[in-house]
Amino acid sequence: MYKNIVVLGGGTAGWMSAVYIAKKWAHKNFRIQVIESDAIGTIGVGEGTVPSIADFFDALGIPEHEWMPKCNATYKNGIRFKQWSSVDGHEDYFHPFYSELDAFHKQALLTSIALRTQGFNTYAHPDVFSVVSKLDQEDKSPISSENYLFKSAYAYHFDAGLLADFLKSKAIELGVEHTVATISDVKLDNTGAIASIISNDGTEFLGDLFIDCSGFKSMLLGRALGVEYISFNDTLLNDAAVTVATEMDSSIPSATYSTALSSGWAWQIPLTHRYGNGYVYSSKYISPEQATIELLEHLNLPEGTPVNHVKMRVGRFAKGWEKNCAALGLAQGFVEPLEATALHFVTQSVIDLVSAIEDANYSDANRDIYNKKLEARFTSTRDYIELHYLANSRTDSKYWHAARSFTPNRRLQRLINAWQRGENIAHVLNEEKVSLQLFSLEAWVYLLAGKGFYSTTNERTLKVAPDNVNVNIERIKQFVNISATHFKSHKLSLENLKP
Amino acid sequence: MLPIPENIAIVGLNIESLITALILRKAYHRDFVNIRIVNIANPTPHSNISLVDKQLNQLLTHYEVPEAQYLKTLKAVPIIATEFDEWSNTEFIIPKKHEADIFFHPLLQEISSLKRQHFDLRLDTNDFFFSHYLSAKKLQITSESFPFAIENGYQVDSNALHELLVEIAENNHIQIDRKDTFDFRLDTSGNIFSEDFGDGNDNEYIFDCSGFSQILTSKLPGYCQKQLPKIRQNNRCLSATLTNTHQDRKITCVAMKAGFLTICNTEQITEIQYFYSSQYTSDEDAKTELLDYIQNKKHTNVASLNLYSSGQHLVAAPWQGNCVALGLTAGFNQLPVVSSIEHLMLSVTDFVDSIQIDANEDEIKAAFNARVTKRYEYCRAFGDLSLLLQSKLDFPYWLIPQDNTLLSEVSGAMLALWRKGEDLNALSVADIIGEQAWYALFCGLDHFPQSNLQKHVNENAIEKEVYEMKRRFEGYSNNFTPINDSFDKPADQKTIENSAVSEEDNV
């Protein structure tokens, strides 16, 4: 029975795991320890999130006004992709998070775009159907007035280091023990499970369950238990990033911006006091120095501005939970930061882990179920991100040619074929059992339509749409404009959060 | 395939025939198709108020009549719901569809489903419809800051509408022949011909808009009425017209001793029709009851009282040969959840669509007839179930058990779905009575198990969701400005006068 839990690593993943377990098992008298090295820095690339993180904070009972100001957090309505497509009119598009307001015109969106895939001249860009996209354009928060309450799913941007500190204090309040130590050895028992981990000074930390949050090193799951690593670099080329912070503008955007550059893409994440910027690239196509120059040019920063360089390992371990060790965060795997899914994997994994253990009377009986669920999450996320690259239409560098030149897996190939034949991709997603939990049907449509990934791009050859198409685009535009007036400026919403 | 029309004759000069002509004129260019309305002496009772939906607005907009002008000319009052008073323990409404309601429909489905499984949960159906908030708070039905729309209808002055339609028709190459009598003959194929229809042209299509008279339709060789179950049949209608009254944006149906009232109003008049069964009350008692009701409700001057025979009917095959029965000619349901003009407009649109179908003539007509009669049957089923499932205990009319086994196919199917706890969308005809209306009816009549009730473990969570819904609706309603005080409440009491009954028992 798991009573003594050791979390290795004190980054965002480590403290998220510790505080969640401590909260959920508060009355079990379990011992929870976090072993954190002061010699290892946190990477903190996970500043952007997806809406599922709200469930995590809800489960902890921590309201926004308590944690957001302390973590320089901002709201996130979605992601705007810029310059990923060379198709006229599709130079950028927005991937909005779910909103009832957008759901109201879901059918119109799907009808219009389905007809466009069939060669009819209809509205083919998804932004026009989305209130949430409009909120991004106007730097508005996802918080509406009391006179216009509709359910929406939004996420956050935050300083990952500050969030780790905040969660650390919460975890310690809940009885989590914190030890600063650098681990140098791992002892296995005669079954091959982890018996203890040992620090540089010889201290031995015993445990029943070990949570590996040691980052890309994956000291327990990867190194000690030798779980197979599955690299994604055959399809996802990026393996490094260069990052730099810049000053915030007078208005705070409410979305992440992802701009395609010559050999990868640049993110811009708004925090309350600064932007977090980074250029994710493939070192095969650009050197760190060239990438730095390109990023600084992109941001209009002077040459010589200090930057940080990060190496990335894109892939996953074949099992996220082996023996008595579950890895979370980068130690579990990483599907590059394009859709800000890193912390989604952390929160969903720890939620799933706790449920799996509870359901099995605090044993490992549900380990295989957990691992299958995790694998499915990786598969659908990887598919979605690969489709970003497959559907790009940039022709300005070898990188972008290479990025779409790999052979798609069977699922993606079916999806692309169906889309380009004007068929319903919902059937393919359903038949291929692609999880729509993180990326809904609309998200797949936004991606393909937003990039203008149509088989016919010459508008002159399009057919006149049938008369009976029930899509009143003028009314939809009016709806979007009126709806947006009910939302506060992002900056004002953040100021209202301050105690 | 059916011939493309060249000559069209419409029998009867009334609102229904004029609307028919205008829909057809919109579909068929004047250079290629002649449209002629032939007036006839028509004893069909003439209602002072017509109930129309937004399709008519769209039609008139096509003829360049601005909506604001049309509504002002016709002294129009919107319809946002039909209210049922005294049918069950609480008043309930059948709302006009509001786009904001769709977010809360799943919750209504869930609670009603649980209640049908003997869970004891609180449910006030009206809370689920934004129309209810607009009505209760006396708010405008549109707002520049709230982009969700209501599919409201209008109560309009029939005489003003008639005049307006005549003017539009005459300006759009629709010939109107005013005749006192006319003759027609049937050929061996069952097609109708008449010299009175014009210049000796064979008219490919003739539309019978003669109302209850069914002047042409009833003479056709295959004419018969579709037999529908008789649930609390009413055979009389006492109609009162009141002036200087209040304005209510709901049509009201009130259960009475031996039938029900329907109440509608324009800006200037109110019309109350008492549909009752002469088996359970006399005409004199019905009159007394109606006048008492008017007085008790502090309504206003009674300008006229008229008595008619009234029954519900449905022509089994509205399209036979070259003759198409429309509107009141084709069918009539007493409960005004869907008006005869709405039926008519949908039927004419069906006709226009039918002409373009590439199929055998008989098949096209059969499909048209099935669709049109099915609409009437849905509406009839709606009325039948409201009369069957009400919970009144005070008068014999309402207490006499009805033979459930005689329910129509539609009524039976809807009731079975409800009782099995299933969703009601399987049978809905989307263009006439939506799923939401059926939920409103069954829930409003409180047709749930009343015994062996049990607590539901998630009762608090469900109540919280309902509370949140009400909070959201309250917020939405803040986007709307109040209406004129004269709406939705009775005016000061006025003396009831001029209450002599004129017998027009000729239908």
Short mmCIF file of N, CA and C in Angstrom, two decimals, chain A residues 390-471:
data_model
loop_
_atom_site.label_atom_id
_atom_site.label_comp_id
_atom_site.label_asym_id
_atom_site.label_seq_id
_atom_site.Cartn_x
_atom_site.Cartn_y
_atom_site.Cartn_z
N LEU A 390 2.15 19.31 -41.00
CA LEU A 390 1.74 18.75 -42.30
C LEU A 390 0.93 19.76 -43.11
N ALA A 391 0.15 20.58 -42.41
CA ALA A 391 -0.75 21.50 -43.11
C ALA A 391 -0.10 22.86 -43.37
N ASN A 392 1.16 23.02 -42.96
CA ASN A 392 1.79 24.32 -43.24
C ASN A 392 2.04 24.45 -44.74
N SER A 393 2.05 25.67 -45.22
CA SER A 393 2.25 25.85 -46.66
C SER A 393 3.38 26.85 -46.92
N ARG A 394 4.28 26.98 -45.96
CA ARG A 394 5.41 27.89 -46.18
C ARG A 394 6.39 27.27 -47.17
N THR A 395 6.98 28.12 -47.97
CA THR A 395 7.91 27.61 -48.99
C THR A 395 9.26 28.31 -48.89
N ASP A 396 9.47 29.02 -47.77
CA ASP A 396 10.63 29.91 -47.73
C ASP A 396 11.88 29.28 -47.12
N SER A 397 11.81 28.03 -46.70
CA SER A 397 13.03 27.44 -46.14
C SER A 397 12.98 25.92 -46.25
N LYS A 398 14.14 25.34 -46.17
CA LYS A 398 14.21 23.87 -46.23
C LYS A 398 13.50 23.27 -45.02
N TYR A 399 13.59 23.99 -43.90
CA TYR A 399 12.96 23.47 -42.68
C TYR A 399 11.48 23.19 -42.91
N TRP A 400 10.76 24.15 -43.51
CA TRP A 400 9.31 23.98 -43.66
C TRP A 400 8.95 22.90 -44.66
N HIS A 401 9.80 22.75 -45.67
CA HIS A 401 9.58 21.61 -46.59
C HIS A 401 9.74 20.30 -45.82
N ALA A 402 10.83 20.26 -45.05
CA ALA A 402 11.10 19.03 -44.29
C ALA A 402 10.01 18.77 -43.25
N ALA A 403 9.52 19.87 -42.66
CA ALA A 403 8.54 19.73 -41.57
C ALA A 403 7.25 19.06 -42.04
N ARG A 404 6.93 19.18 -43.33
CA ARG A 404 5.70 18.53 -43.82
C ARG A 404 5.98 17.34 -44.72
N SER A 405 7.25 16.96 -44.78
CA SER A 405 7.62 15.90 -45.74
C SER A 405 7.57 14.50 -45.17
N PHE A 406 7.35 14.38 -43.86
CA PHE A 406 7.33 13.02 -43.31
C PHE A 406 6.03 12.31 -43.70
N THR A 407 6.07 11.02 -43.65
CA THR A 407 4.88 10.23 -43.99
C THR A 407 3.94 10.21 -42.79
N PRO A 408 2.75 10.75 -42.95
CA PRO A 408 1.82 10.76 -41.81
C PRO A 408 1.45 9.35 -41.40
N ASN A 409 1.13 9.19 -40.11
CA ASN A 409 0.62 7.88 -39.70
C ASN A 409 -0.75 7.63 -40.35
N ARG A 410 -1.22 6.44 -40.24
CA ARG A 410 -2.44 6.04 -40.96
C ARG A 410 -3.64 6.90 -40.57
N ARG A 411 -3.74 7.21 -39.28
CA ARG A 411 -4.89 8.03 -38.82
C ARG A 411 -4.88 9.41 -39.50
N LEU A 412 -3.70 10.02 -39.44
CA LEU A 412 -3.60 11.36 -40.01
C LEU A 412 -3.80 11.34 -41.51
N GLN A 413 -3.28 10.31 -42.15
CA GLN A 413 -3.44 10.23 -43.60
C GLN A 413 -4.92 10.10 -43.96
N ARG A 414 -5.65 9.29 -43.20
CA ARG A 414 -7.10 9.15 -43.45
C ARG A 414 -7.81 10.49 -43.26
N LEU A 415 -7.39 11.17 -42.19
CA LEU A 415 -8.02 12.45 -41.88
C LEU A 415 -7.78 13.46 -43.00
N ILE A 416 -6.54 13.53 -43.44
CA ILE A 416 -6.19 14.48 -44.51
C ILE A 416 -6.93 14.13 -45.79
N ASN A 417 -6.96 12.85 -46.12
CA ASN A 417 -7.66 12.43 -47.34
C ASN A 417 -9.14 12.80 -47.27
N ALA A 418 -9.74 12.52 -46.11
CA ALA A 418 -11.18 12.81 -45.96
C ALA A 418 -11.43 14.31 -46.10
N TRP A 419 -10.59 15.08 -45.46
CA TRP A 419 -10.74 16.55 -45.53
C TRP A 419 -10.63 17.04 -46.97
N GLN A 420 -9.64 16.56 -47.65
CA GLN A 420 -9.42 17.09 -49.00
C GLN A 420 -10.44 16.56 -50.01
N ARG A 421 -11.09 15.47 -49.66
CA ARG A 421 -12.17 14.97 -50.53
C ARG A 421 -13.51 15.60 -50.16
N GLY A 422 -13.51 16.46 -49.14
CA GLY A 422 -14.75 17.11 -48.73
C GLY A 422 -15.65 16.21 -47.90
N GLU A 423 -15.05 15.21 -47.28
CA GLU A 423 -15.85 14.31 -46.43
C GLU A 423 -15.84 14.80 -44.98
N ASN A 424 -16.67 14.17 -44.18
CA ASN A 424 -16.82 14.58 -42.79
C ASN A 424 -15.68 13.98 -41.95
N ILE A 425 -14.81 14.84 -41.43
CA ILE A 425 -13.68 14.30 -40.67
C ILE A 425 -14.10 13.79 -39.29
N ALA A 426 -15.30 14.17 -38.86
CA ALA A 426 -15.79 13.68 -37.56
C ALA A 426 -15.86 12.15 -37.59
N HIS A 427 -16.26 11.60 -38.74
CA HIS A 427 -16.36 10.13 -38.84
C HIS A 427 -14.98 9.49 -38.67
N VAL A 428 -13.99 10.11 -39.30
CA VAL A 428 -12.64 9.53 -39.22
C VAL A 428 -12.14 9.59 -37.78
N LEU A 429 -12.31 10.75 -37.14
CA LEU A 429 -11.86 10.88 -35.75
C LEU A 429 -12.55 9.85 -34.86
N ASN A 430 -13.83 9.67 -35.14
CA ASN A 430 -14.61 8.70 -34.36
C ASN A 430 -14.15 7.26 -34.63
N GLU A 431 -14.03 6.95 -35.90
CA GLU A 431 -13.63 5.57 -36.25
C GLU A 431 -12.22 5.24 -35.78
N GLU A 432 -11.37 6.25 -35.78
CA GLU A 432 -9.98 6.02 -35.35
C GLU A 432 -9.83 6.17 -33.84
N LYS A 433 -10.98 6.40 -33.18
CA LYS A 433 -11.01 6.52 -31.71
C LYS A 433 -10.02 7.58 -31.21
N VAL A 434 -9.95 8.68 -31.95
CA VAL A 434 -9.08 9.78 -31.51
C VAL A 434 -9.79 10.50 -30.37
N SER A 435 -9.08 10.65 -29.25
CA SER A 435 -9.68 11.33 -28.11
C SER A 435 -9.93 12.79 -28.46
N LEU A 436 -11.16 13.25 -28.21
CA LEU A 436 -11.50 14.65 -28.49
C LEU A 436 -11.53 15.46 -27.20
N GLN A 437 -10.98 14.87 -26.14
CA GLN A 437 -11.03 15.55 -24.84
C GLN A 437 -10.23 16.85 -24.87
N LEU A 438 -9.03 16.80 -25.40
CA LEU A 438 -8.19 18.00 -25.43
C LEU A 438 -8.42 18.79 -26.72
N PHE A 439 -8.48 18.10 -27.83
CA PHE A 439 -8.70 18.77 -29.11
C PHE A 439 -10.03 18.28 -29.69
N SER A 440 -11.01 19.14 -29.62
CA SER A 440 -12.37 18.78 -30.06
C SER A 440 -12.41 18.73 -31.59
N LEU A 441 -13.56 18.32 -32.11
CA LEU A 441 -13.75 18.33 -33.56
C LEU A 441 -13.49 19.73 -34.13
N GLU A 442 -14.03 20.74 -33.42
CA GLU A 442 -13.85 22.10 -33.92
C GLU A 442 -12.36 22.46 -33.97
N ALA A 443 -11.59 21.98 -32.98
CA ALA A 443 -10.17 22.31 -32.95
C ALA A 443 -9.47 21.77 -34.19
N TRP A 444 -9.84 20.55 -34.61
CA TRP A 444 -9.25 19.98 -35.83
C TRP A 444 -9.67 20.81 -37.05
N VAL A 445 -10.93 21.23 -37.04
CA VAL A 445 -11.42 22.05 -38.17
C VAL A 445 -10.72 23.41 -38.17
N TYR A 446 -10.59 24.02 -36.99
CA TYR A 446 -9.90 25.32 -36.92
C TYR A 446 -8.50 25.21 -37.54
N LEU A 447 -7.81 24.13 -37.18
CA LEU A 447 -6.44 23.98 -37.65
C LEU A 447 -6.40 23.90 -39.18
N LEU A 448 -7.21 23.02 -39.74
CA LEU A 448 -7.15 22.79 -41.19
C LEU A 448 -7.71 23.98 -41.97
N ALA A 449 -8.84 24.48 -41.50
CA ALA A 449 -9.46 25.62 -42.20
C ALA A 449 -8.66 26.89 -41.96
N GLY A 450 -8.17 27.05 -40.74
CA GLY A 450 -7.42 28.26 -40.41
C GLY A 450 -6.19 28.41 -41.28
N LYS A 451 -5.55 27.31 -41.57
CA LYS A 451 -4.36 27.36 -42.42
C LYS A 451 -4.71 27.36 -43.91
N GLY A 452 -6.00 27.30 -44.21
CA GLY A 452 -6.41 27.30 -45.62
C GLY A 452 -5.98 26.02 -46.32
N PHE A 453 -6.03 24.91 -45.61
CA PHE A 453 -5.55 23.63 -46.14
C PHE A 453 -6.63 22.99 -47.02
N TYR A 454 -7.00 23.71 -48.04
CA TYR A 454 -8.05 23.22 -48.95
C TYR A 454 -7.41 22.71 -50.24
N SER A 455 -8.06 21.71 -50.82
CA SER A 455 -7.49 21.17 -52.05
C SER A 455 -7.58 22.20 -53.18
N THR A 456 -8.61 23.05 -53.13
CA THR A 456 -8.73 24.12 -54.12
C THR A 456 -8.48 25.45 -53.43
N THR A 457 -7.42 26.10 -53.82
CA THR A 457 -7.14 27.39 -53.20
C THR A 457 -7.42 28.55 -54.15
N ASN A 458 -7.66 28.23 -55.41
CA ASN A 458 -7.96 29.28 -56.38
C ASN A 458 -9.44 29.62 -56.30
N GLU A 459 -9.74 30.79 -55.77
CA GLU A 459 -11.15 31.15 -55.55
C GLU A 459 -11.94 31.22 -56.85
N ARG A 460 -11.26 31.47 -57.94
CA ARG A 460 -11.98 31.60 -59.22
C ARG A 460 -12.59 30.28 -59.66
N THR A 461 -12.04 29.19 -59.17
CA THR A 461 -12.57 27.89 -59.61
C THR A 461 -13.65 27.36 -58.67
N LEU A 462 -13.97 28.13 -57.63
CA LEU A 462 -14.97 27.64 -56.68
C LEU A 462 -16.37 27.74 -57.25
N LYS A 463 -17.22 26.83 -56.82
CA LYS A 463 -18.61 26.82 -57.29
C LYS A 463 -19.46 27.73 -56.40
N VAL A 464 -20.57 28.19 -56.98
CA VAL A 464 -21.49 29.02 -56.19
C VAL A 464 -22.18 28.13 -55.16
N ALA A 465 -22.22 28.62 -53.92
CA ALA A 465 -22.81 27.81 -52.85
C ALA A 465 -24.31 27.61 -53.08
N PRO A 466 -24.85 26.47 -52.67
CA PRO A 466 -26.29 26.23 -52.86
C PRO A 466 -27.12 27.29 -52.13
N ASP A 467 -28.32 27.56 -52.68
CA ASP A 467 -29.20 28.59 -52.11
C ASP A 467 -29.64 28.28 -50.69
N ASN A 468 -29.80 26.99 -50.42
CA ASN A 468 -30.41 26.62 -49.15
C ASN A 468 -29.41 26.53 -47.99
N VAL A 469 -28.20 27.02 -48.20
CA VAL A 469 -27.22 26.98 -47.11
C VAL A 469 -27.64 28.00 -46.06
N ASN A 470 -27.84 27.48 -44.87
CA ASN A 470 -28.41 28.32 -43.82
C ASN A 470 -27.29 28.94 -42.98
N VAL A 471 -26.45 29.73 -43.63
CA VAL A 471 -25.37 30.40 -42.90
C VAL A 471 -25.49 31.90 -43.21
#
